[in-house]
mmCIF file of C-alpha atoms and ligand atoms in Angstrom:
data_model
loop_
_atom_site.group_PDB
_atom_site.id
_atom_site.type_symbol
_atom_site.label_atom_id
_atom_site.label_comp_id
_atom_site.label_asym_id
_atom_site.label_seq_id
_atom_site.Cartn_x
_atom_site.Cartn_y
_atom_site.Cartn_z
ATOM 1 C CA UNK A 736 0.021 0.246 -0.099
ATOM 2 C CA UNK A 737 1.106 3.655 -1.004
ATOM 3 C CA UNK A 738 2.863 5.356 2.045
ATOM 4 C CA UNK A 739 2.286 8.616 0.292
ATOM 5 C CA UNK A 740 -0.312 11.506 1.507
ATOM 6 C CA UNK A 741 -3.741 11.684 -0.108
ATOM 7 C CA UNK A 742 -4.871 14.339 -2.088
ATOM 8 C CA UNK A 743 -8.583 14.389 -3.061
ATOM 9 C CA UNK A 744 -10.349 17.082 -4.732
ATOM 10 C CA UNK A 745 -13.108 17.676 -7.764
ATOM 11 C CA UNK A 746 -15.606 19.277 -9.803
ATOM 12 C CA UNK A 747 -19.371 19.409 -9.866
ATOM 13 C CA UNK A 748 -20.476 18.582 -13.570
ATOM 14 C CA UNK A 749 -22.993 21.754 -13.809
ATOM 15 C CA UNK A 750 -20.773 22.684 -17.004
ATOM 16 C CA UNK A 751 -17.433 22.531 -18.553
ATOM 17 C CA UNK A 752 -14.030 23.878 -16.645
ATOM 18 C CA UNK A 753 -12.598 26.939 -17.146
ATOM 19 C CA UNK A 754 -9.812 28.919 -16.410
ATOM 20 C CA UNK A 755 -11.073 29.729 -12.798
ATOM 21 C CA UNK A 756 -10.512 25.522 -12.231
ATOM 22 C CA UNK A 757 -7.342 25.664 -13.807
ATOM 23 C CA UNK A 758 -5.764 28.391 -11.740
ATOM 24 C CA UNK A 759 -7.567 27.700 -8.714
ATOM 25 C CA UNK A 760 -6.909 23.858 -8.401
ATOM 26 C CA UNK A 761 -6.267 21.889 -11.328
ATOM 27 C CA UNK A 762 -2.796 23.654 -11.999
ATOM 28 C CA UNK A 763 -1.854 22.339 -8.249
ATOM 29 C CA UNK A 764 -3.004 19.166 -9.037
ATOM 30 C CA UNK A 765 -1.009 18.514 -11.987
ATOM 31 C CA UNK A 766 2.127 19.554 -9.828
ATOM 32 C CA UNK A 767 0.801 16.848 -6.871
ATOM 33 C CA UNK A 768 0.349 14.051 -9.060
ATOM 34 C CA UNK A 769 3.922 12.814 -8.904
ATOM 35 C CA UNK A 770 4.466 12.765 -5.445
ATOM 36 C CA UNK A 771 0.995 11.942 -4.075
ATOM 37 C CA UNK A 772 -2.122 9.490 -4.045
ATOM 38 C CA UNK A 773 -4.419 11.515 -6.119
ATOM 39 C CA UNK A 774 -8.076 10.815 -6.284
ATOM 40 C CA UNK A 775 -10.020 13.503 -8.382
ATOM 41 C CA UNK A 776 -13.928 13.210 -7.964
ATOM 42 C CA UNK A 777 -16.655 14.032 -10.657
ATOM 43 C CA UNK A 778 -19.420 15.306 -8.308
ATOM 44 C CA UNK A 779 -22.308 13.947 -10.583
ATOM 45 C CA UNK A 780 -24.763 13.382 -7.656
ATOM 46 C CA UNK A 781 -23.925 16.909 -6.058
ATOM 47 C CA UNK A 782 -24.866 18.398 -9.683
ATOM 48 C CA UNK A 783 -28.086 16.864 -8.760
ATOM 49 C CA UNK A 784 -28.765 19.275 -6.075
ATOM 50 C CA UNK A 785 -28.881 21.885 -8.113
ATOM 51 C CA UNK A 786 -30.029 20.746 -11.961
ATOM 52 C CA UNK A 787 -32.178 17.505 -11.299
ATOM 53 C CA UNK A 788 -34.181 18.201 -14.208
ATOM 54 C CA UNK A 789 -31.418 17.874 -16.374
ATOM 55 C CA UNK A 790 -29.744 14.552 -16.523
ATOM 56 C CA UNK A 791 -28.574 14.239 -20.036
ATOM 57 C CA UNK A 792 -26.600 17.466 -19.445
ATOM 58 C CA UNK A 793 -25.454 16.226 -16.222
ATOM 59 C CA UNK A 794 -23.932 13.204 -18.169
ATOM 60 C CA UNK A 795 -22.408 14.700 -20.802
ATOM 61 C CA UNK A 796 -20.929 17.295 -18.843
ATOM 62 C CA UNK A 797 -19.348 14.489 -16.548
ATOM 63 C CA UNK A 798 -17.663 13.515 -19.709
ATOM 64 C CA UNK A 799 -16.541 16.719 -21.031
ATOM 65 C CA UNK A 800 -15.004 17.388 -17.554
ATOM 66 C CA UNK A 801 -12.674 14.454 -17.760
ATOM 67 C CA UNK A 802 -11.878 15.746 -21.556
ATOM 68 C CA UNK A 803 -10.529 18.767 -19.583
ATOM 69 C CA UNK A 804 -8.831 17.322 -16.702
ATOM 70 C CA UNK A 805 -6.444 15.610 -19.659
ATOM 71 C CA UNK A 806 -6.145 18.853 -21.676
ATOM 72 C CA UNK A 807 -4.877 20.367 -18.683
ATOM 73 C CA UNK A 808 -2.401 17.884 -17.558
ATOM 74 C CA UNK A 809 -4.090 15.136 -15.490
ATOM 75 C CA UNK A 810 -2.596 11.851 -16.316
ATOM 76 C CA UNK A 811 -5.034 8.762 -15.637
ATOM 77 C CA UNK A 812 -2.301 6.459 -14.813
ATOM 78 C CA UNK A 813 -1.099 8.640 -12.068
ATOM 79 C CA UNK A 814 -4.309 9.986 -10.675
ATOM 80 C CA UNK A 815 -7.719 8.334 -10.123
ATOM 81 C CA UNK A 816 -10.611 10.175 -12.041
ATOM 82 C CA UNK A 817 -13.877 8.839 -10.447
ATOM 83 C CA UNK A 818 -17.756 9.007 -10.277
ATOM 84 C CA UNK A 819 -19.193 9.865 -7.056
ATOM 85 C CA UNK A 820 -22.252 8.106 -8.099
ATOM 86 C CA UNK A 821 -20.248 4.634 -8.118
ATOM 87 C CA UNK A 822 -18.459 5.102 -4.857
ATOM 88 C CA UNK A 823 -21.437 3.890 -2.379
ATOM 89 C CA UNK A 824 -19.238 4.265 0.886
ATOM 90 C CA UNK A 825 -19.394 8.295 0.198
ATOM 91 C CA UNK A 826 -23.482 7.883 0.667
ATOM 92 C CA UNK A 827 -23.023 6.074 3.523
ATOM 93 C CA UNK A 828 -20.457 8.459 5.330
ATOM 94 C CA UNK A 829 -22.791 11.215 3.907
ATOM 95 C CA UNK A 830 -25.599 10.007 5.962
ATOM 96 C CA UNK A 831 -23.432 9.195 9.391
ATOM 97 C CA UNK A 832 -21.853 12.549 9.181
ATOM 98 C CA UNK A 833 -25.081 14.465 8.678
ATOM 99 C CA UNK A 834 -25.650 13.265 12.275
ATOM 100 C CA UNK A 835 -22.238 14.947 13.566
ATOM 101 C CA UNK A 836 -23.144 18.065 12.423
ATOM 102 C CA UNK A 837 -25.780 20.418 14.066
ATOM 103 C CA UNK A 838 -28.298 21.414 11.007
ATOM 104 C CA UNK A 839 -27.668 25.385 11.761
ATOM 105 C CA UNK A 840 -23.887 24.908 11.649
ATOM 106 C CA UNK A 841 -24.565 23.216 8.257
ATOM 107 C CA UNK A 842 -26.620 26.269 7.282
ATOM 108 C CA UNK A 843 -24.735 28.845 8.504
ATOM 109 C CA UNK A 844 -21.646 28.043 5.787
ATOM 110 C CA UNK A 845 -21.081 30.882 4.067
ATOM 111 C CA UNK A 846 -20.198 29.650 0.742
ATOM 112 C CA UNK A 847 -23.800 27.710 0.892
ATOM 113 C CA UNK A 848 -25.448 31.093 1.568
ATOM 114 C CA UNK A 849 -23.312 33.185 -0.983
ATOM 115 C CA UNK A 850 -24.552 30.092 -3.785
ATOM 116 C CA UNK A 851 -28.017 30.414 -2.624
ATOM 117 C CA UNK A 852 -27.853 34.047 -3.543
ATOM 118 C CA UNK A 853 -26.043 34.211 -6.589
ATOM 119 C CA UNK A 854 -27.642 30.768 -8.294
ATOM 120 C CA UNK A 855 -31.286 32.488 -7.381
ATOM 121 C CA UNK A 856 -32.284 29.568 -5.392
ATOM 122 C CA UNK A 857 -34.690 31.379 -3.269
ATOM 123 C CA UNK A 858 -36.465 29.661 -0.776
ATOM 124 C CA UNK A 859 -36.965 26.508 -3.194
ATOM 125 C CA UNK A 860 -33.914 24.942 -3.085
ATOM 126 C CA UNK A 861 -34.017 21.105 -2.368
ATOM 127 C CA UNK A 862 -33.538 19.726 0.752
ATOM 128 C CA UNK A 863 -30.409 17.998 -1.132
ATOM 129 C CA UNK A 864 -28.822 21.081 -1.662
ATOM 130 C CA UNK A 865 -27.393 22.032 1.676
ATOM 131 C CA UNK A 866 -26.879 18.450 2.244
ATOM 132 C CA UNK A 867 -24.103 18.412 -0.163
ATOM 133 C CA UNK A 868 -21.939 20.141 2.286
ATOM 134 C CA UNK A 869 -22.200 17.535 4.516
ATOM 135 C CA UNK A 870 -21.681 15.009 1.273
ATOM 136 C CA UNK A 871 -18.527 16.964 0.696
ATOM 137 C CA UNK A 872 -17.365 16.152 4.080
ATOM 138 C CA UNK A 873 -17.666 12.471 3.210
ATOM 139 C CA UNK A 874 -15.821 12.864 -0.210
ATOM 140 C CA UNK A 875 -12.704 13.825 1.538
ATOM 141 C CA UNK A 876 -13.102 11.812 4.382
ATOM 142 C CA UNK A 877 -13.551 8.847 2.544
ATOM 143 C CA UNK A 878 -10.330 9.045 1.081
ATOM 144 C CA UNK A 879 -8.790 10.042 4.456
ATOM 145 C CA UNK A 880 -7.335 12.807 2.751
ATOM 146 C CA UNK A 881 -4.448 14.853 4.081
ATOM 147 C CA UNK A 882 -4.886 18.018 1.454
ATOM 148 C CA UNK A 883 -7.422 19.123 -0.633
ATOM 149 C CA UNK A 884 -6.348 21.572 -3.655
ATOM 150 C CA UNK A 885 -9.321 24.253 -4.041
ATOM 151 C CA UNK A 886 -10.411 27.695 -4.511
ATOM 152 C CA UNK A 887 -10.630 29.763 -1.967
ATOM 153 C CA UNK A 888 -14.476 29.739 -1.733
ATOM 154 C CA UNK A 889 -14.168 25.980 -0.743
ATOM 155 C CA UNK A 890 -12.548 27.129 2.368
ATOM 156 C CA UNK A 891 -15.808 26.727 4.511
ATOM 157 C CA UNK A 892 -16.539 23.414 3.287
ATOM 158 C CA UNK A 893 -12.939 22.235 4.454
ATOM 159 C CA UNK A 894 -13.650 24.034 7.727
ATOM 160 C CA UNK A 895 -16.587 21.673 7.941
ATOM 161 C CA UNK A 896 -15.104 18.151 6.947
ATOM 162 C CA UNK A 897 -12.293 19.518 9.739
ATOM 163 C CA UNK A 898 -15.081 19.834 12.566
ATOM 164 C CA UNK A 899 -16.332 16.487 11.009
ATOM 165 C CA UNK A 900 -13.141 14.537 11.260
ATOM 166 C CA UNK A 901 -12.168 15.855 14.825
ATOM 167 C CA UNK A 902 -15.730 14.922 16.271
ATOM 168 C CA UNK A 903 -15.734 11.545 14.700
ATOM 169 C CA UNK A 904 -12.370 11.048 16.161
ATOM 170 C CA UNK A 905 -12.969 11.882 19.481
ATOM 171 C CA UNK A 906 -16.546 10.320 19.770
ATOM 172 C CA UNK A 907 -15.328 7.161 18.371
ATOM 173 C CA UNK A 908 -11.568 6.532 18.399
ATOM 174 C CA UNK A 909 -11.172 7.488 22.628
ATOM 175 C CA UNK A 910 -9.007 10.552 21.593
ATOM 176 C CA UNK A 911 -9.520 12.950 24.426
ATOM 177 C CA UNK A 912 -11.242 16.505 23.929
ATOM 178 C CA UNK A 913 -8.560 18.564 24.247
ATOM 179 C CA UNK A 914 -6.224 17.074 21.761
ATOM 180 C CA UNK A 915 -4.697 19.477 19.034
ATOM 181 C CA UNK A 916 -5.389 18.477 15.236
ATOM 182 C CA UNK A 917 -1.811 18.043 14.545
ATOM 183 C CA UNK A 918 -0.768 15.957 17.527
ATOM 184 C CA UNK A 919 0.317 12.592 16.336
ATOM 185 C CA UNK A 920 -1.970 11.010 18.526
ATOM 186 C CA UNK A 921 -4.817 12.214 16.166
ATOM 187 C CA UNK A 922 -3.214 10.316 13.154
ATOM 188 C CA UNK A 923 -2.630 6.837 15.155
ATOM 189 C CA UNK A 924 -5.727 6.447 17.022
ATOM 190 C CA UNK A 925 -8.116 8.446 14.846
ATOM 191 C CA UNK A 926 -9.562 7.146 11.802
ATOM 192 C CA UNK A 927 -9.551 10.503 9.736
ATOM 193 C CA UNK A 928 -6.398 13.024 9.367
ATOM 194 C CA UNK A 929 -7.670 16.501 9.793
ATOM 195 C CA UNK A 930 -7.397 17.855 6.145
ATOM 196 C CA UNK A 931 -6.169 21.168 4.994
ATOM 197 C CA UNK A 932 -7.240 23.487 2.202
ATOM 198 C CA UNK A 933 -4.295 23.762 -0.423
ATOM 199 C CA UNK A 934 -5.711 27.056 -2.272
ATOM 200 C CA UNK A 935 -3.800 27.649 -5.247
ATOM 201 C CA UNK A 936 -1.977 31.157 -6.077
ATOM 202 C CA UNK A 937 -4.951 32.411 -7.552
ATOM 203 C CA UNK A 938 -7.545 31.476 -4.764
ATOM 204 C CA UNK A 939 -10.429 33.389 -6.580
ATOM 205 C CA UNK A 940 -10.239 34.238 -10.355
ATOM 206 C CA UNK A 941 -12.927 37.104 -11.705
ATOM 207 C CA UNK A 942 -15.283 36.113 -13.826
ATOM 208 C CA UNK A 943 -15.266 38.036 -17.449
ATOM 209 C CA UNK A 944 -18.125 40.115 -15.927
ATOM 210 C CA UNK A 945 -15.470 41.842 -13.976
ATOM 211 C CA UNK A 946 -17.842 41.862 -10.381
ATOM 212 C CA UNK A 947 -18.201 37.684 -9.376
ATOM 213 C CA UNK A 948 -16.047 34.978 -9.288
ATOM 214 C CA UNK A 949 -15.654 33.185 -12.768
ATOM 215 C CA UNK A 950 -18.366 30.397 -12.044
ATOM 216 C CA UNK A 951 -20.024 27.865 -14.349
ATOM 217 C CA UNK A 952 -23.446 28.819 -13.377
ATOM 218 C CA UNK A 953 -22.815 32.528 -13.734
ATOM 219 C CA UNK A 954 -22.016 32.380 -17.683
ATOM 220 C CA UNK A 955 -19.038 34.738 -16.814
ATOM 221 C CA UNK A 956 -16.424 32.066 -17.809
ATOM 222 C CA UNK A 957 -13.601 31.385 -20.149
ATOM 223 C CA UNK A 958 -13.745 27.786 -21.048
ATOM 224 C CA UNK A 959 -10.442 25.418 -21.776
ATOM 225 C CA UNK A 960 -12.450 24.881 -25.022
ATOM 226 C CA UNK A 961 -12.738 28.259 -25.889
ATOM 227 C CA UNK A 962 -11.170 29.406 -29.504
ATOM 228 C CA UNK A 963 -9.141 32.570 -29.779
ATOM 229 C CA UNK A 964 -12.136 34.432 -31.666
ATOM 230 C CA UNK A 965 -14.038 33.582 -28.378
ATOM 231 C CA UNK A 966 -11.684 34.199 -25.977
ATOM 232 C CA UNK A 967 -11.272 37.796 -27.439
ATOM 233 C CA UNK A 968 -14.839 38.651 -27.387
ATOM 234 C CA UNK A 969 -15.066 37.331 -23.826
ATOM 235 C CA UNK A 970 -12.287 39.406 -22.739
ATOM 236 C CA UNK A 971 -13.474 42.508 -24.200
ATOM 237 C CA UNK A 972 -16.251 42.216 -22.069
ATOM 238 C CA UNK A 973 -14.660 42.746 -18.792
ATOM 239 C CA UNK A 974 -16.033 45.658 -16.863
ATOM 240 C CA UNK A 975 -13.542 48.122 -15.657
ATOM 241 C CA UNK A 976 -15.564 51.481 -15.551
ATOM 242 C CA UNK A 977 -12.671 53.187 -16.787
ATOM 243 C CA UNK A 978 -13.244 55.912 -19.287
ATOM 244 C CA UNK A 979 -10.021 57.057 -20.973
ATOM 245 C CA UNK A 980 -6.357 55.503 -21.465
ATOM 246 C CA UNK A 981 -5.082 58.229 -19.536
ATOM 247 C CA UNK A 982 -7.483 57.680 -16.245
ATOM 248 C CA UNK A 983 -5.335 56.253 -13.337
ATOM 249 C CA UNK A 984 -7.043 52.337 -13.603
ATOM 250 C CA UNK A 985 -7.581 50.335 -10.426
ATOM 251 C CA UNK A 986 -4.375 48.015 -9.708
ATOM 252 C CA UNK A 987 -6.948 45.520 -8.158
ATOM 253 C CA UNK A 988 -9.588 45.041 -10.728
ATOM 254 C CA UNK A 989 -10.108 41.822 -12.810
ATOM 255 C CA UNK A 990 -8.272 43.108 -15.702
ATOM 256 C CA UNK A 991 -5.242 43.867 -13.566
ATOM 257 C CA UNK A 992 -5.703 40.143 -12.305
ATOM 258 C CA UNK A 993 -5.766 38.749 -15.519
ATOM 259 C CA UNK A 994 -2.776 40.485 -16.319
ATOM 260 C CA UNK A 995 -0.957 39.178 -13.622
ATOM 261 C CA UNK A 996 -2.319 35.502 -13.762
ATOM 262 C CA UNK A 997 -1.971 34.927 -17.379
ATOM 263 C CA UNK A 998 0.781 37.353 -18.984
ATOM 264 C CA UNK A 999 3.693 34.988 -19.048
ATOM 265 C CA UNK A 1000 6.281 37.276 -18.493
ATOM 266 C CA UNK A 1001 6.448 38.658 -15.260
ATOM 267 C CA UNK A 1002 8.382 41.849 -16.218
ATOM 268 C CA UNK A 1003 5.723 42.406 -18.779
ATOM 269 C CA UNK A 1004 2.971 42.010 -16.568
ATOM 270 C CA UNK A 1005 4.264 44.211 -13.876
ATOM 271 C CA UNK A 1006 4.776 47.088 -16.549
ATOM 272 C CA UNK A 1007 1.352 46.921 -18.188
ATOM 273 C CA UNK A 1008 0.426 47.321 -14.698
ATOM 274 C CA UNK A 1009 2.427 50.434 -14.012
ATOM 275 C CA UNK A 1010 1.346 51.983 -16.887
ATOM 276 C CA UNK A 1011 -2.317 51.335 -16.452
ATOM 277 C CA UNK A 1012 -2.222 52.494 -12.572
ATOM 278 C CA UNK A 1013 -0.319 55.539 -13.671
ATOM 279 C CA UNK A 1014 -3.053 56.214 -16.563
ATOM 280 C CA UNK A 1015 0.171 56.495 -19.045
ATOM 281 C CA UNK A 1016 -1.986 56.017 -22.164
ATOM 282 C CA UNK A 1017 -2.519 52.791 -22.096
ATOM 283 C CA UNK A 1018 -6.222 51.674 -23.224
ATOM 284 C CA UNK A 1019 -8.370 48.800 -21.624
ATOM 285 C CA UNK A 1020 -8.671 47.446 -25.095
ATOM 286 C CA UNK A 1021 -5.222 47.180 -25.823
ATOM 287 C CA UNK A 1022 -4.578 45.252 -22.808
ATOM 288 C CA UNK A 1023 -7.483 43.192 -23.303
ATOM 289 C CA UNK A 1024 -6.213 41.992 -26.680
ATOM 290 C CA UNK A 1025 -2.442 41.098 -25.186
ATOM 291 C CA UNK A 1026 -3.930 38.921 -22.337
ATOM 292 C CA UNK A 1027 -6.308 37.371 -24.743
ATOM 293 C CA UNK A 1028 -3.575 36.278 -27.046
ATOM 294 C CA UNK A 1029 -1.571 34.952 -23.939
ATOM 295 C CA UNK A 1030 -4.636 32.769 -22.999
ATOM 296 C CA UNK A 1031 -5.042 31.510 -26.244
ATOM 297 C CA UNK A 1032 -1.331 30.747 -26.351
ATOM 298 C CA UNK A 1033 -1.767 28.612 -22.997
ATOM 299 C CA UNK A 1034 -4.606 27.127 -24.282
ATOM 300 C CA UNK A 1035 -3.639 26.141 -27.750
ATOM 301 C CA UNK A 1036 -1.442 22.806 -26.559
ATOM 302 C CA UNK A 1037 -4.245 21.733 -23.888
ATOM 303 C CA UNK A 1038 -6.928 21.917 -26.647
ATOM 304 C CA UNK A 1039 -4.529 19.793 -28.789
ATOM 305 C CA UNK A 1040 -4.554 17.150 -26.093
ATOM 306 C CA UNK A 1041 -8.458 17.281 -25.438
ATOM 307 C CA UNK A 1042 -8.728 16.499 -29.150
ATOM 308 C CA UNK A 1043 -6.680 13.527 -29.046
ATOM 309 C CA UNK A 1044 -8.747 11.740 -26.052
ATOM 310 C CA UNK A 1045 -11.014 9.968 -27.928
ATOM 311 C CA UNK A 1046 -14.706 9.198 -28.001
ATOM 312 C CA UNK A 1047 -16.836 8.510 -25.006
ATOM 313 C CA UNK A 1048 -16.124 4.866 -24.660
ATOM 314 C CA UNK A 1049 -12.251 5.444 -23.882
ATOM 315 C CA UNK A 1050 -13.313 8.321 -21.368
ATOM 316 C CA UNK A 1051 -15.791 5.970 -19.596
ATOM 317 C CA UNK A 1052 -12.730 3.182 -19.249
ATOM 318 C CA UNK A 1053 -10.870 5.859 -17.794
ATOM 319 C CA UNK A 1054 -13.606 6.525 -15.086
ATOM 320 C CA UNK A 1055 -14.296 2.882 -14.614
ATOM 321 C CA UNK A 1056 -10.622 2.124 -13.505
ATOM 322 C CA UNK A 1057 -10.549 5.104 -11.263
ATOM 323 C CA UNK A 1058 -13.804 4.262 -9.733
ATOM 324 C CA UNK A 1059 -12.379 0.874 -9.044
ATOM 325 C CA UNK A 1060 -9.357 2.429 -7.303
ATOM 326 C CA UNK A 1061 -11.621 4.786 -5.496
ATOM 327 C CA UNK A 1062 -13.787 2.068 -4.067
ATOM 328 C CA UNK A 1063 -10.724 -0.184 -2.946
ATOM 329 C CA UNK A 1064 -9.711 3.268 -0.843
ATOM 330 C CA UNK A 1065 -13.215 4.264 0.244
ATOM 331 C CA UNK A 1066 -14.262 0.314 1.118
ATOM 332 C CA UNK A 1067 -11.309 0.532 3.696
ATOM 333 C CA UNK A 1068 -12.274 3.729 5.117
ATOM 334 C CA UNK A 1069 -15.736 3.086 5.592
ATOM 335 C CA UNK A 1070 -14.878 -0.609 7.551
ATOM 336 C CA UNK A 1071 -12.756 1.504 9.517
ATOM 337 C CA UNK A 1072 -15.388 3.885 10.654
ATOM 338 C CA UNK A 1073 -18.108 1.339 10.974
ATOM 339 C CA UNK A 1074 -15.324 -0.535 13.199
ATOM 340 C CA UNK A 1075 -14.782 2.285 15.283
ATOM 341 C CA UNK A 1076 -18.825 3.271 15.749
ATOM 342 C CA UNK A 1077 -19.941 -0.138 15.950
ATOM 343 C CA UNK A 1078 -21.607 -0.498 12.807
ATOM 344 C CA UNK A 1079 -19.237 -3.101 11.793
ATOM 345 C CA UNK A 1080 -21.002 -6.550 12.434
ATOM 346 C CA UNK A 1081 -19.507 -8.519 9.324
ATOM 347 C CA UNK A 1082 -17.255 -7.585 6.361
ATOM 348 C CA UNK A 1083 -18.512 -6.557 3.017
ATOM 349 C CA UNK A 1084 -17.116 -7.176 -0.447
ATOM 350 C CA UNK A 1085 -18.440 -5.082 -3.413
ATOM 351 C CA UNK A 1086 -17.914 -6.048 -7.098
ATOM 352 C CA UNK A 1087 -15.600 -3.640 -8.268
HETATM 353 P P1 ATP B 841 -20.669 26.152 -9.777
HETATM 354 O O1 ATP B 841 -21.100 27.673 -10.409
HETATM 355 O O2 ATP B 841 -21.677 25.330 -10.164
HETATM 356 O O3 ATP B 841 -20.286 26.127 -8.472
HETATM 357 P P2 ATP B 841 -17.607 26.596 -10.115
HETATM 358 O O4 ATP B 841 -17.497 27.056 -11.545
HETATM 359 O O5 ATP B 841 -18.051 27.449 -9.094
HETATM 360 O O6 ATP B 841 -19.213 25.814 -10.376
HETATM 361 P P3 ATP B 841 -16.824 23.947 -9.102
HETATM 362 O O7 ATP B 841 -17.377 22.846 -9.462
HETATM 363 O O8 ATP B 841 -17.998 24.619 -7.801
HETATM 364 O O9 ATP B 841 -16.894 25.255 -9.794
HETATM 365 O O10 ATP B 841 -15.379 24.272 -8.118
HETATM 366 C C1 ATP B 841 -14.390 23.010 -8.867
HETATM 367 C C2 ATP B 841 -12.996 23.753 -8.018
HETATM 368 O O11 ATP B 841 -12.536 24.768 -8.746
HETATM 369 C C3 ATP B 841 -13.380 24.317 -6.706
HETATM 370 O O12 ATP B 841 -12.307 23.885 -5.755
HETATM 371 C C4 ATP B 841 -13.245 25.731 -6.741
HETATM 372 O O13 ATP B 841 -12.804 26.269 -5.563
HETATM 373 C C5 ATP B 841 -12.380 25.779 -7.799
HETATM 374 N N1 ATP B 841 -12.728 27.393 -8.477
HETATM 375 C C6 ATP B 841 -14.164 27.089 -9.215
HETATM 376 N N2 ATP B 841 -14.152 28.423 -9.705
HETATM 377 C C7 ATP B 841 -12.835 29.041 -9.490
HETATM 378 C C8 ATP B 841 -12.601 30.367 -9.236
HETATM 379 N N3 ATP B 841 -13.085 31.281 -10.010
HETATM 380 N N4 ATP B 841 -11.130 30.490 -9.182
HETATM 381 C C9 ATP B 841 -10.611 29.886 -8.506
HETATM 382 N N5 ATP B 841 -11.037 28.579 -8.169
HETATM 383 C C10 ATP B 841 -12.104 28.178 -8.815
HETATM 384 MG MG1 MG B 842 -19.014 26.399 -7.123
#
């Protein structure tokens, strides 16, 4: 068995992947896949929490996300890409963990509150919608993950996960209430390591509206599959409120974030930002075109890799083998968890 640290993270098939996924999480995953035991989750059950009436779209987005992963450099021989819906231990742990979290604690999660607002869910969201936050604690803990590469919006979810791990270890593994998270006893006696969020260099890439986080559900994204023409058009829309090339620009706005993130030469990025902030005769339009070109250059080899992936059957083979690896790991965790809380009466063998 591998002694490498475990990484778990994933994406919900609510659309294709975009630049926010790349800079916030996927780029980091690619860096870690040689040194860590990596599991990447296709959160297709969670997609039903907001999209239950669109099963066909969820299915096709699930396959498209795998293509995006491969395009961005995830190697399925090194990392297990797997289906949430075919990893039953996750669903079982979700039910168990839902008993370890007060209802009001879940509902106070700021990321959930924000999603209810920006996705216009109002009062009519399903019972399953807030349950996804509990489910996400199970996604992570089912792998006994040490770290979770994510964008900054996920930090409250990881905090909830850390609470569940602590509570479980203290309730069922005989760990004293006062033991700190990093005390070696937590790993020796507890079932679950207390996982850490590993936020990428760009924890929150702004969308092309210039106002909100780039997000699949908000239609403000540059996709991994966008052509140079599409990238240029979308970049052109970024709102800055600046009127003329001689107006001093806001160095913290979305356009400047794109400059810092996507202009590959840091000296050129610094020069653009300096001129922009001073209003040194540099128009937004000029900068947008330069950034769009840099993005398209970055995307070009990704798109070539994506083209080479093959048909749906090939993609399904990849997720089938990743799901077998995920089940081996999560069945082991579930047995340990059941053992700790008296639910293990006899072992079981699933046919994966
Ligand atoms: P949705 O709108 O359905 O919530 P999303 O675009 O927010 O979709 P998720 O599937 O929720 O994408 O997020 C997957 C991962 O990508 C998470 O780790 C999240 O933090 C990260 N991520 C998503 N958008 C961004 C962004 N704009 N900047 C940085 N990280 C991001
Ligand atoms: Mg999201």
